[in-house]
Short mmCIF file of N, CA and C in Angstrom, two decimals:
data_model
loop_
_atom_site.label_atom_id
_atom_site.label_comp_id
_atom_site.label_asym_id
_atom_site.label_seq_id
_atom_site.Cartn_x
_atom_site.Cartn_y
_atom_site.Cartn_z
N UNK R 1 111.88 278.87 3.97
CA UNK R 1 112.11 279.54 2.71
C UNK R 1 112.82 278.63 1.72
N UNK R 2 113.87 277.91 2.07
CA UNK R 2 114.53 277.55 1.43
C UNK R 2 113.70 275.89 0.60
N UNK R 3 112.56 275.17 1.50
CA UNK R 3 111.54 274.57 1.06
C UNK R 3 111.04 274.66 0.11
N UNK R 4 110.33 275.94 -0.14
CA UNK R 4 109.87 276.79 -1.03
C UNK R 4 110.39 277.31 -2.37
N UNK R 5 111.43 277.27 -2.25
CA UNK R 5 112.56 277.29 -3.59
C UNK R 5 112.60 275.97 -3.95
N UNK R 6 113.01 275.16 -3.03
CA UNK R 6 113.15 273.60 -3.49
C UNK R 6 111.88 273.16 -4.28
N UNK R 7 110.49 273.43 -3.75
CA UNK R 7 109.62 273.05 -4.29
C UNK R 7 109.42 273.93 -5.88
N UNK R 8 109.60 274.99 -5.62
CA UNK R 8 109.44 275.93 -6.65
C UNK R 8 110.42 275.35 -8.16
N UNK R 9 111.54 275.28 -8.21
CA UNK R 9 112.30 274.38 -8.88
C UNK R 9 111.42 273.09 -9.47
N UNK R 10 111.35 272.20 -8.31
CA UNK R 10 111.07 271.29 -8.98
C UNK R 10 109.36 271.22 -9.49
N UNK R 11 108.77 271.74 -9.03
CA UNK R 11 107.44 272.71 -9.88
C UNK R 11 107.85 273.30 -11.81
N UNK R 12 108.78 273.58 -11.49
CA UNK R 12 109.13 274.85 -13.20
C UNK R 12 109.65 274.11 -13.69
N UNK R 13 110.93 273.49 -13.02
CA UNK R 13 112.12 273.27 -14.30
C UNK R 13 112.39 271.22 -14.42
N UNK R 14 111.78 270.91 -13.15
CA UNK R 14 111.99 269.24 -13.65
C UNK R 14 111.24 269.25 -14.67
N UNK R 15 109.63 269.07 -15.11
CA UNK R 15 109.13 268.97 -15.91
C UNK R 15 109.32 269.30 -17.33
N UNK R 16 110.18 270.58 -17.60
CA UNK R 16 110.70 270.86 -18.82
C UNK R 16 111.51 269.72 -19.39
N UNK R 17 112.09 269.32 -18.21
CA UNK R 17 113.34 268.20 -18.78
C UNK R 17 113.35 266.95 -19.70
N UNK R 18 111.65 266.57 -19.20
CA UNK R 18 110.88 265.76 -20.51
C UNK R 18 111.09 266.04 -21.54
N UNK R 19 110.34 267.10 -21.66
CA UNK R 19 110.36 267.66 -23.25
C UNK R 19 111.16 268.32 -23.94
N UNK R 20 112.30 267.84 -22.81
CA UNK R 20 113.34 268.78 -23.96
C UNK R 20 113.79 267.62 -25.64
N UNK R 21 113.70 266.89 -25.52
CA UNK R 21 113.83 266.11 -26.19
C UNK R 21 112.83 265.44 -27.28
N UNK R 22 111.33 266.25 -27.25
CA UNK R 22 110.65 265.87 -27.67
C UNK R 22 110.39 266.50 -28.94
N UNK R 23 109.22 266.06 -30.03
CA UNK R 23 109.09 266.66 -31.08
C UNK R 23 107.31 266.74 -31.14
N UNK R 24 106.75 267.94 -31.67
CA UNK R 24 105.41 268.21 -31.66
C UNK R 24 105.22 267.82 -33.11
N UNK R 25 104.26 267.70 -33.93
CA UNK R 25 103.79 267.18 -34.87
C UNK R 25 102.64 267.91 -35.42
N UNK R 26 102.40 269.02 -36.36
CA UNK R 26 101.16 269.18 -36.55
C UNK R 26 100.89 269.30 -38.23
N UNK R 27 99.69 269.13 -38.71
CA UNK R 27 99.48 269.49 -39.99
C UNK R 27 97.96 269.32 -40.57
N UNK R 28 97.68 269.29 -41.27
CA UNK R 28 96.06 269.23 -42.14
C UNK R 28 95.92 268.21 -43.18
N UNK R 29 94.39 268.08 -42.72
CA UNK R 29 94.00 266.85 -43.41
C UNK R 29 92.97 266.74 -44.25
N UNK R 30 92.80 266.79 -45.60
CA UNK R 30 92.19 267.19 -46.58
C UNK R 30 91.35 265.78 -47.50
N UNK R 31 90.00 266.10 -47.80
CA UNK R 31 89.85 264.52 -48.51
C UNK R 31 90.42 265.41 -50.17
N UNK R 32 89.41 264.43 -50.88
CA UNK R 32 90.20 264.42 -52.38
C UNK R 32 89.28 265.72 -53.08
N UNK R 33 88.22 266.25 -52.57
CA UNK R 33 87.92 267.64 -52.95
C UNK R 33 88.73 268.78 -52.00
N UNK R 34 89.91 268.58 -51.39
CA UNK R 34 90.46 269.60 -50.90
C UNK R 34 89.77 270.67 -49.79
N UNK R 35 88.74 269.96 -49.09
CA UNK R 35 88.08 270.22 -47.83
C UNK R 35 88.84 269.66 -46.64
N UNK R 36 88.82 270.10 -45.51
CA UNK R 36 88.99 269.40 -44.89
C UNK R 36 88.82 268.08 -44.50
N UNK R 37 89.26 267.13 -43.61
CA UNK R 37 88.23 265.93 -43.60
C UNK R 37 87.67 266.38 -41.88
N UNK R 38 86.61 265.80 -41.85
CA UNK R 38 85.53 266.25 -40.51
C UNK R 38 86.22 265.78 -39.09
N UNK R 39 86.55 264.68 -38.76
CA UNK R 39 87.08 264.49 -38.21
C UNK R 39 88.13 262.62 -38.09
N UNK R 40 89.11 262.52 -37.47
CA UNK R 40 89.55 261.35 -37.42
C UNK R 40 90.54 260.92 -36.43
N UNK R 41 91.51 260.40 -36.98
CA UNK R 41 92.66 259.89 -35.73
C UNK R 41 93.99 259.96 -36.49
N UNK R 42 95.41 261.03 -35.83
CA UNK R 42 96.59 260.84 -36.26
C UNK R 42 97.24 259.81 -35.13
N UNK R 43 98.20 259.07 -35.33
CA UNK R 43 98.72 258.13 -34.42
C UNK R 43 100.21 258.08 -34.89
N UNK R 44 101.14 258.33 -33.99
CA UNK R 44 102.29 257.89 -34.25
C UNK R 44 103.00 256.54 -34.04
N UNK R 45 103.48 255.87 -34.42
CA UNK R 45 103.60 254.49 -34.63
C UNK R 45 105.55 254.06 -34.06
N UNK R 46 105.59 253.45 -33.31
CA UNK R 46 107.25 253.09 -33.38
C UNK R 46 107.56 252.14 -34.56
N UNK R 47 108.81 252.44 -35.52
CA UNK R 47 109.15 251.65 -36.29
C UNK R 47 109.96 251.23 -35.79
N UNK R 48 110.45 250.65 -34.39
CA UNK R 48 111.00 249.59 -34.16
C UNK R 48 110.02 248.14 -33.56
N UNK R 49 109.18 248.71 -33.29
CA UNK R 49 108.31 247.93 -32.96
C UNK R 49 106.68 247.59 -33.22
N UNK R 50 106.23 248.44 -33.83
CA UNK R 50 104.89 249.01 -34.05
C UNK R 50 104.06 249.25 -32.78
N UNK R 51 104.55 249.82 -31.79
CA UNK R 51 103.78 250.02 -30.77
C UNK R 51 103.59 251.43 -30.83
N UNK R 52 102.49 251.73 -30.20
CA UNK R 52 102.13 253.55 -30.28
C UNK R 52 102.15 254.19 -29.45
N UNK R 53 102.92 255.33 -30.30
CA UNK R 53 103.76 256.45 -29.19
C UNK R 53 103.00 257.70 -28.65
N UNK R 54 101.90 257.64 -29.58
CA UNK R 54 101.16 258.92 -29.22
C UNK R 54 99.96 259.08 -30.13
N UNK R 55 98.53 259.45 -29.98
CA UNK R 55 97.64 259.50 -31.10
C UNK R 55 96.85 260.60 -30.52
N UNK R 56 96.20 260.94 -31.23
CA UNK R 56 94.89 262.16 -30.85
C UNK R 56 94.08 262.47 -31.62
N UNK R 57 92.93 262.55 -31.69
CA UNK R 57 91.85 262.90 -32.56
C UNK R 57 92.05 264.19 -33.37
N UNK R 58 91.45 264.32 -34.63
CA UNK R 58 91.36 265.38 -35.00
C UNK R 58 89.99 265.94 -34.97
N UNK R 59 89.96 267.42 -35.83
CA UNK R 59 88.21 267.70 -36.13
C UNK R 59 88.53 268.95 -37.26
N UNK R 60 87.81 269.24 -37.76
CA UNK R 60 87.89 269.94 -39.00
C UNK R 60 89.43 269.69 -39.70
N UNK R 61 90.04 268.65 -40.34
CA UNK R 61 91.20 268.85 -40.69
C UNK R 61 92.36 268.70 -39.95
N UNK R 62 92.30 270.04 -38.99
CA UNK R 62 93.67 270.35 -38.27
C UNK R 62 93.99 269.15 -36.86
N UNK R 63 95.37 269.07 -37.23
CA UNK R 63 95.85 268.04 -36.17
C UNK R 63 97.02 268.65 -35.12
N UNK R 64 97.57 268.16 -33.91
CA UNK R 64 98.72 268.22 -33.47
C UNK R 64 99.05 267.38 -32.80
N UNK R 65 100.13 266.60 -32.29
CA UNK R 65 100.64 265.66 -31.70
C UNK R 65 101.68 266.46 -30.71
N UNK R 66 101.79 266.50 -29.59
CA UNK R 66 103.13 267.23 -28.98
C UNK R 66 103.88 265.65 -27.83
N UNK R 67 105.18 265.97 -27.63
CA UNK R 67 105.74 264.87 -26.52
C UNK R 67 105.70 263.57 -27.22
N UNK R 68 106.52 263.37 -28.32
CA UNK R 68 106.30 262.95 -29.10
C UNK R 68 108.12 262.22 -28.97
N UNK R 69 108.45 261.57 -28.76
CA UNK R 69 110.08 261.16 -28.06
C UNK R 69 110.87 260.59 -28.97
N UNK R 70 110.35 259.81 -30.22
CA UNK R 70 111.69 259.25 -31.08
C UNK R 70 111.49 259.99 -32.10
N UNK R 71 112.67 260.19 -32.52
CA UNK R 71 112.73 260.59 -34.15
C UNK R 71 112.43 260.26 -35.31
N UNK R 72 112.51 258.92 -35.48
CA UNK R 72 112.31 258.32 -36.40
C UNK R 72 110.72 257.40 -36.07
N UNK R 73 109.42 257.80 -36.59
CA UNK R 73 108.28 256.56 -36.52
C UNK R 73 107.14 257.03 -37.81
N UNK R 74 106.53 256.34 -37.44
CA UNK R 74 105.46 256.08 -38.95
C UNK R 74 104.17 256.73 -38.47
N UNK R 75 103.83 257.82 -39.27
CA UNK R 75 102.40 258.66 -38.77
C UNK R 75 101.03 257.93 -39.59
N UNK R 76 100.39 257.15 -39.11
CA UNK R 76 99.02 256.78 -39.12
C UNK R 76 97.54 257.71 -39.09
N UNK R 77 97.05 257.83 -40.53
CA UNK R 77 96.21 259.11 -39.95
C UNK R 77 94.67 258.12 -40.81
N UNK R 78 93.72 257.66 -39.85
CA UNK R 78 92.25 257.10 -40.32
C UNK R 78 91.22 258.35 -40.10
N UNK R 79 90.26 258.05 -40.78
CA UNK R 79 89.08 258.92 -41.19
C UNK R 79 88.04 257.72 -41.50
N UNK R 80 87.06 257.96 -41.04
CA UNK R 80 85.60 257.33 -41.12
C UNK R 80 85.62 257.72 -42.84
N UNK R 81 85.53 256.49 -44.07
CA UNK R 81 85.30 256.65 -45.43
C UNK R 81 86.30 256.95 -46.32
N UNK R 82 87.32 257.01 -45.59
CA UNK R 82 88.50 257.13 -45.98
C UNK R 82 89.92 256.02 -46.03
N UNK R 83 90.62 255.63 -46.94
CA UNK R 83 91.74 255.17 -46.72
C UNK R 83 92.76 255.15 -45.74
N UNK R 84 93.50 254.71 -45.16
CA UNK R 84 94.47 254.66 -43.98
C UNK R 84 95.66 255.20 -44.50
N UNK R 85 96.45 256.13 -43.90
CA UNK R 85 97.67 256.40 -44.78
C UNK R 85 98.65 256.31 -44.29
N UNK R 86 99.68 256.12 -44.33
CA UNK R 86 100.87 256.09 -43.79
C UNK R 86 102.06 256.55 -44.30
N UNK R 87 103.07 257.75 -43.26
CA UNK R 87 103.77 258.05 -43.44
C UNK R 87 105.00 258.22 -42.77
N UNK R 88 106.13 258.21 -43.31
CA UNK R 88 107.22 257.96 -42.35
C UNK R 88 107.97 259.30 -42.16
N UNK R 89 107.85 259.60 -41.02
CA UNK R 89 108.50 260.99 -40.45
C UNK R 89 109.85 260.32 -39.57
N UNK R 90 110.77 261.75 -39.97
CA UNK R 90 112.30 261.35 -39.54
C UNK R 90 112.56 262.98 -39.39
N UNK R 91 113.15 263.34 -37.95
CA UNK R 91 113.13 264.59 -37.65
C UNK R 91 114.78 264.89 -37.36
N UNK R 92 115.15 266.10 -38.05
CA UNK R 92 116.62 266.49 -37.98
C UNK R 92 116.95 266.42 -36.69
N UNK R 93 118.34 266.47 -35.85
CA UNK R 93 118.43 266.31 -34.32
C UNK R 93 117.98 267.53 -33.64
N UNK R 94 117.59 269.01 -34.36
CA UNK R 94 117.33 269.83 -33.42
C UNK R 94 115.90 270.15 -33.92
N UNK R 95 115.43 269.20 -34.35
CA UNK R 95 113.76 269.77 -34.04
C UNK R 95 112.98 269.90 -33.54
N UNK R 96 111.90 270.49 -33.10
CA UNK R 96 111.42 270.80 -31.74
C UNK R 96 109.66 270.57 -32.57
N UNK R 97 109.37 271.32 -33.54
CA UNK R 97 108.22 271.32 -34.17
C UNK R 97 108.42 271.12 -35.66
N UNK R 98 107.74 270.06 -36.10
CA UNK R 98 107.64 269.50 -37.54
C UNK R 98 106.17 269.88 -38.02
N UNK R 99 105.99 270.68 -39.08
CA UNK R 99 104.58 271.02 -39.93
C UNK R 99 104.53 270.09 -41.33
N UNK R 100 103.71 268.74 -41.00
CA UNK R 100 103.90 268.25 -42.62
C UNK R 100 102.93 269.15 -43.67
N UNK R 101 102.36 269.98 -43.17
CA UNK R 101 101.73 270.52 -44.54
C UNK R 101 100.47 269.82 -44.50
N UNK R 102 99.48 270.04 -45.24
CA UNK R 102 98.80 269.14 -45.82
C UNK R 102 99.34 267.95 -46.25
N UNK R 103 98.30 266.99 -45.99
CA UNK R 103 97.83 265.63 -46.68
C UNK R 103 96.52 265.13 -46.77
N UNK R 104 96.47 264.96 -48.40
CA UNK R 104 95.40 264.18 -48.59
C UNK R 104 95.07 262.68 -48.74
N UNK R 105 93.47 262.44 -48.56
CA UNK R 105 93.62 261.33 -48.25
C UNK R 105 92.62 260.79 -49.37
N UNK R 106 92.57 259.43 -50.14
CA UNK R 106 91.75 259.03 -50.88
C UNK R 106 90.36 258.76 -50.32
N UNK R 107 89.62 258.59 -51.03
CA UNK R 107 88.20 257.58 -50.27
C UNK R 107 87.99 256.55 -50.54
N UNK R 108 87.80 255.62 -49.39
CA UNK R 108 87.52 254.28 -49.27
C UNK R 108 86.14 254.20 -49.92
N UNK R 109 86.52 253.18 -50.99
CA UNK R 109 85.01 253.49 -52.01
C UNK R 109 84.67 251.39 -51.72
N UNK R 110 85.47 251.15 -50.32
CA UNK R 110 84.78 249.56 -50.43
C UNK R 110 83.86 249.67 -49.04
N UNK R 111 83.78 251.16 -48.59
CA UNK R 111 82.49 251.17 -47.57
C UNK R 111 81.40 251.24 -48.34
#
């Protein structure tokens, strides 16, 4: 029995312990007629190093990033015909989920 608890524990509650510290990321992505854009890539970026902390595809617009560990890095969001954008997110110490809202993105008019 007492196995069984042990395992049970570390089943539920180690794993939380990751994320307690983490920050989720979500928001929308619009071209310059205020549509969505179809689909692309958000990427979070370390600004201490430029190495990447986390990325994921989008599709109609909507994005999310979760487990997401420093506070401070640079959000990278590409689109097929589109400009690259970059933005620098910095999250208060108790944030858990950040919504940037919309962002739009120009069009790459040198494809």
């Amino acid at each position: 029995m007492i196995r069984y608890s042990v395992c049970a524990f570390l089943l539920f509650f180690i794993p939380s312990f990751g994320f307690a510290n983490t920050i989720s990321l979500t928001g929308k992505i619009v071209g310059p007629d205020h549509k969505p854009v179809e689909a692309g890539n958000v990427i979070a970026i370390s600004v201490k190093d430029s190495s990447i902390i986390k990325g994921e595809p989008f599709i109609e617009g909507q994005f999310s990033i979760f487990g997401i560990s420093e506070k401070m890095f640079l959000l990278k969001i590409t689109a097929l015909g589109f400009k690259d954008l970059y933005r620098e997110i910095i999250s208060a110490p108790n944030d858990s989920l950040i919504d940037i809202g919309t962002i739009e993105l120009n069009t790459n008019k040198n494809l």
